[in-house]
Amino acid sequence: MNRAVFPGSFDPITLGHVSVVNRALPLFDEIIIAIGINSEKRSMFSSLQRKQWVEKVFKDEPKVRVDTFEGLTVDYCKKVHARFILRGLRTSADFEFERGIGQVNRKLAPQIDTIFILTEAEYTPVSSSIVRDVVRHGGDISGLVPDVVKL
Ligand code: ADP
């Protein structure tokens, strides 16, 4: 089975994330959206809340599974027998960041490759951190996140 892991914080899931998954679906038999639990990175939303939102978004898509994980992404990929890591690319800053992670991941696990999907132009400015800022200041996040993300 051709399986990919889409790792991230998804704090919260945005329309940019949804677009990356939908566009990658034809490439894979299964995509596992893997919510990283990092005890040193404070999240705005609980892992349970983040997972429930992602599950709701993809409830009618049988090729998408949602999970949480701790530790190295490549170790998680080995555990679930995934040969591919899926990531989105918005800007050149994303590229530099992802290049480092991708190349180190190749060293750690040469059998696993990272596949990048270039973001849709309209979602380039969308990030979970901007969404969190808008939330903090009481702004309207519709248009940035899927409808299921209700505060
Ligand atoms: P992380 O904490 O690992 O950066 P995120 O949840 O912020 O996790 O992002 C997960 C993945 O989704 C990353 O590859 C990121 O580049 C990608 N991504 C985030 N926002 C967008 C967007 N608007 N368009 C395309 N890809 C995106």
Short mmCIF file of N, CA and C in Angstrom, two decimals, residues 55-108:
data_model
loop_
_atom_site.label_atom_id
_atom_site.label_comp_id
_atom_site.label_asym_id
_atom_site.label_seq_id
_atom_site.Cartn_x
_atom_site.Cartn_y
_atom_site.Cartn_z
N GLU A 55 -10.74 15.09 11.90
CA GLU A 55 -11.62 13.94 11.60
C GLU A 55 -12.92 14.40 10.95
N LYS A 56 -13.47 15.50 11.47
CA LYS A 56 -14.73 16.00 10.91
C LYS A 56 -14.54 16.45 9.46
N VAL A 57 -13.42 17.12 9.19
CA VAL A 57 -13.19 17.63 7.83
C VAL A 57 -13.16 16.47 6.83
N PHE A 58 -12.52 15.36 7.23
CA PHE A 58 -12.31 14.26 6.27
C PHE A 58 -13.20 13.05 6.55
N LYS A 59 -14.34 13.27 7.23
CA LYS A 59 -15.18 12.13 7.62
C LYS A 59 -15.70 11.35 6.42
N ASP A 60 -15.85 12.00 5.25
CA ASP A 60 -16.37 11.29 4.07
C ASP A 60 -15.25 10.86 3.13
N GLU A 61 -14.02 10.91 3.55
CA GLU A 61 -12.88 10.53 2.70
C GLU A 61 -12.23 9.27 3.28
N PRO A 62 -12.57 8.09 2.72
CA PRO A 62 -12.07 6.84 3.30
C PRO A 62 -10.55 6.68 3.22
N LYS A 63 -9.89 7.45 2.34
CA LYS A 63 -8.43 7.29 2.22
C LYS A 63 -7.66 8.12 3.26
N VAL A 64 -8.38 8.87 4.09
CA VAL A 64 -7.69 9.69 5.09
C VAL A 64 -7.94 9.13 6.49
N ARG A 65 -6.85 8.97 7.24
CA ARG A 65 -6.91 8.53 8.63
C ARG A 65 -6.27 9.63 9.48
N VAL A 66 -6.69 9.76 10.71
CA VAL A 66 -6.14 10.80 11.58
C VAL A 66 -5.57 10.14 12.84
N ASP A 67 -4.39 10.60 13.24
CA ASP A 67 -3.74 9.98 14.39
C ASP A 67 -2.93 11.06 15.12
N THR A 68 -2.45 10.75 16.31
CA THR A 68 -1.51 11.64 17.00
C THR A 68 -0.22 10.85 17.22
N PHE A 69 0.89 11.58 17.33
CA PHE A 69 2.16 10.87 17.57
C PHE A 69 3.11 11.76 18.36
N GLU A 70 4.05 11.09 19.02
CA GLU A 70 5.12 11.79 19.72
C GLU A 70 6.44 11.30 19.16
N GLY A 71 7.45 12.12 19.21
CA GLY A 71 8.77 11.66 18.76
C GLY A 71 9.03 12.01 17.30
N LEU A 72 10.02 11.30 16.73
CA LEU A 72 10.46 11.61 15.37
C LEU A 72 9.42 11.17 14.34
N THR A 73 9.23 12.04 13.34
CA THR A 73 8.28 11.71 12.27
C THR A 73 8.69 10.41 11.56
N VAL A 74 10.00 10.24 11.31
CA VAL A 74 10.42 9.02 10.58
C VAL A 74 10.13 7.76 11.39
N ASP A 75 10.25 7.86 12.72
CA ASP A 75 9.93 6.68 13.55
C ASP A 75 8.44 6.36 13.45
N TYR A 76 7.62 7.41 13.44
CA TYR A 76 6.19 7.19 13.29
C TYR A 76 5.89 6.56 11.92
N CYS A 77 6.57 7.06 10.88
CA CYS A 77 6.36 6.51 9.52
C CYS A 77 6.69 5.01 9.49
N LYS A 78 7.80 4.65 10.15
CA LYS A 78 8.18 3.23 10.17
C LYS A 78 7.10 2.42 10.87
N LYS A 79 6.60 2.97 11.98
CA LYS A 79 5.60 2.25 12.76
C LYS A 79 4.33 1.96 11.94
N VAL A 80 3.94 2.93 11.12
CA VAL A 80 2.69 2.74 10.35
C VAL A 80 2.96 2.27 8.92
N HIS A 81 4.23 1.93 8.62
CA HIS A 81 4.62 1.44 7.29
C HIS A 81 4.30 2.45 6.18
N ALA A 82 4.70 3.71 6.40
CA ALA A 82 4.53 4.74 5.37
C ALA A 82 5.88 5.05 4.74
N ARG A 83 5.91 5.08 3.40
CA ARG A 83 7.18 5.36 2.71
C ARG A 83 7.33 6.83 2.35
N PHE A 84 6.26 7.60 2.56
CA PHE A 84 6.30 9.00 2.14
C PHE A 84 5.83 9.93 3.26
N ILE A 85 6.50 11.09 3.32
CA ILE A 85 6.07 12.18 4.19
C ILE A 85 5.52 13.26 3.26
N LEU A 86 4.36 13.78 3.58
CA LEU A 86 3.75 14.83 2.77
C LEU A 86 3.91 16.16 3.50
N ARG A 87 4.34 17.20 2.75
CA ARG A 87 4.43 18.53 3.36
C ARG A 87 3.96 19.56 2.34
N GLY A 88 3.53 20.71 2.83
CA GLY A 88 3.11 21.79 1.95
C GLY A 88 4.21 22.85 1.88
N LEU A 89 4.27 23.54 0.73
CA LEU A 89 5.27 24.61 0.57
C LEU A 89 4.58 25.90 0.19
N ARG A 90 4.77 26.92 1.02
CA ARG A 90 4.16 28.21 0.71
C ARG A 90 5.16 29.19 0.13
N THR A 91 6.28 29.34 0.81
CA THR A 91 7.23 30.42 0.47
C THR A 91 8.65 29.88 0.43
N SER A 92 9.59 30.75 0.06
CA SER A 92 10.99 30.32 0.06
C SER A 92 11.45 30.02 1.49
N ALA A 93 10.87 30.69 2.47
CA ALA A 93 11.22 30.40 3.87
C ALA A 93 10.79 28.98 4.22
N ASP A 94 9.60 28.59 3.78
CA ASP A 94 9.15 27.20 3.97
C ASP A 94 10.14 26.25 3.32
N PHE A 95 10.57 26.61 2.10
CA PHE A 95 11.48 25.72 1.37
C PHE A 95 12.76 25.47 2.16
N GLU A 96 13.38 26.54 2.66
CA GLU A 96 14.64 26.38 3.40
C GLU A 96 14.44 25.53 4.65
N PHE A 97 13.34 25.79 5.35
CA PHE A 97 13.03 25.04 6.56
C PHE A 97 12.81 23.56 6.21
N GLU A 98 12.00 23.33 5.19
CA GLU A 98 11.66 21.95 4.81
C GLU A 98 12.86 21.21 4.22
N ARG A 99 13.73 21.96 3.53
CA ARG A 99 14.91 21.32 2.96
C ARG A 99 15.74 20.69 4.08
N GLY A 100 15.96 21.45 5.14
CA GLY A 100 16.74 20.94 6.28
C GLY A 100 16.09 19.70 6.88
N ILE A 101 14.81 19.81 7.18
CA ILE A 101 14.13 18.67 7.82
C ILE A 101 14.13 17.47 6.87
N GLY A 102 13.84 17.74 5.60
CA GLY A 102 13.74 16.64 4.62
C GLY A 102 15.06 15.92 4.46
N GLN A 103 16.15 16.70 4.40
CA GLN A 103 17.45 16.06 4.20
C GLN A 103 17.90 15.29 5.45
N VAL A 104 17.60 15.82 6.62
CA VAL A 104 17.95 15.08 7.84
C VAL A 104 17.09 13.81 7.93
N ASN A 105 15.83 13.94 7.59
CA ASN A 105 14.98 12.74 7.61
C ASN A 105 15.50 11.66 6.67
N ARG A 106 16.04 12.08 5.51
CA ARG A 106 16.62 11.10 4.56
C ARG A 106 17.82 10.39 5.19
N LYS A 107 18.59 11.15 5.96
CA LYS A 107 19.74 10.52 6.62
C LYS A 107 19.27 9.52 7.67
N LEU A 108 18.24 9.92 8.41
CA LEU A 108 17.73 9.05 9.47
C LEU A 108 17.05 7.81 8.89
#
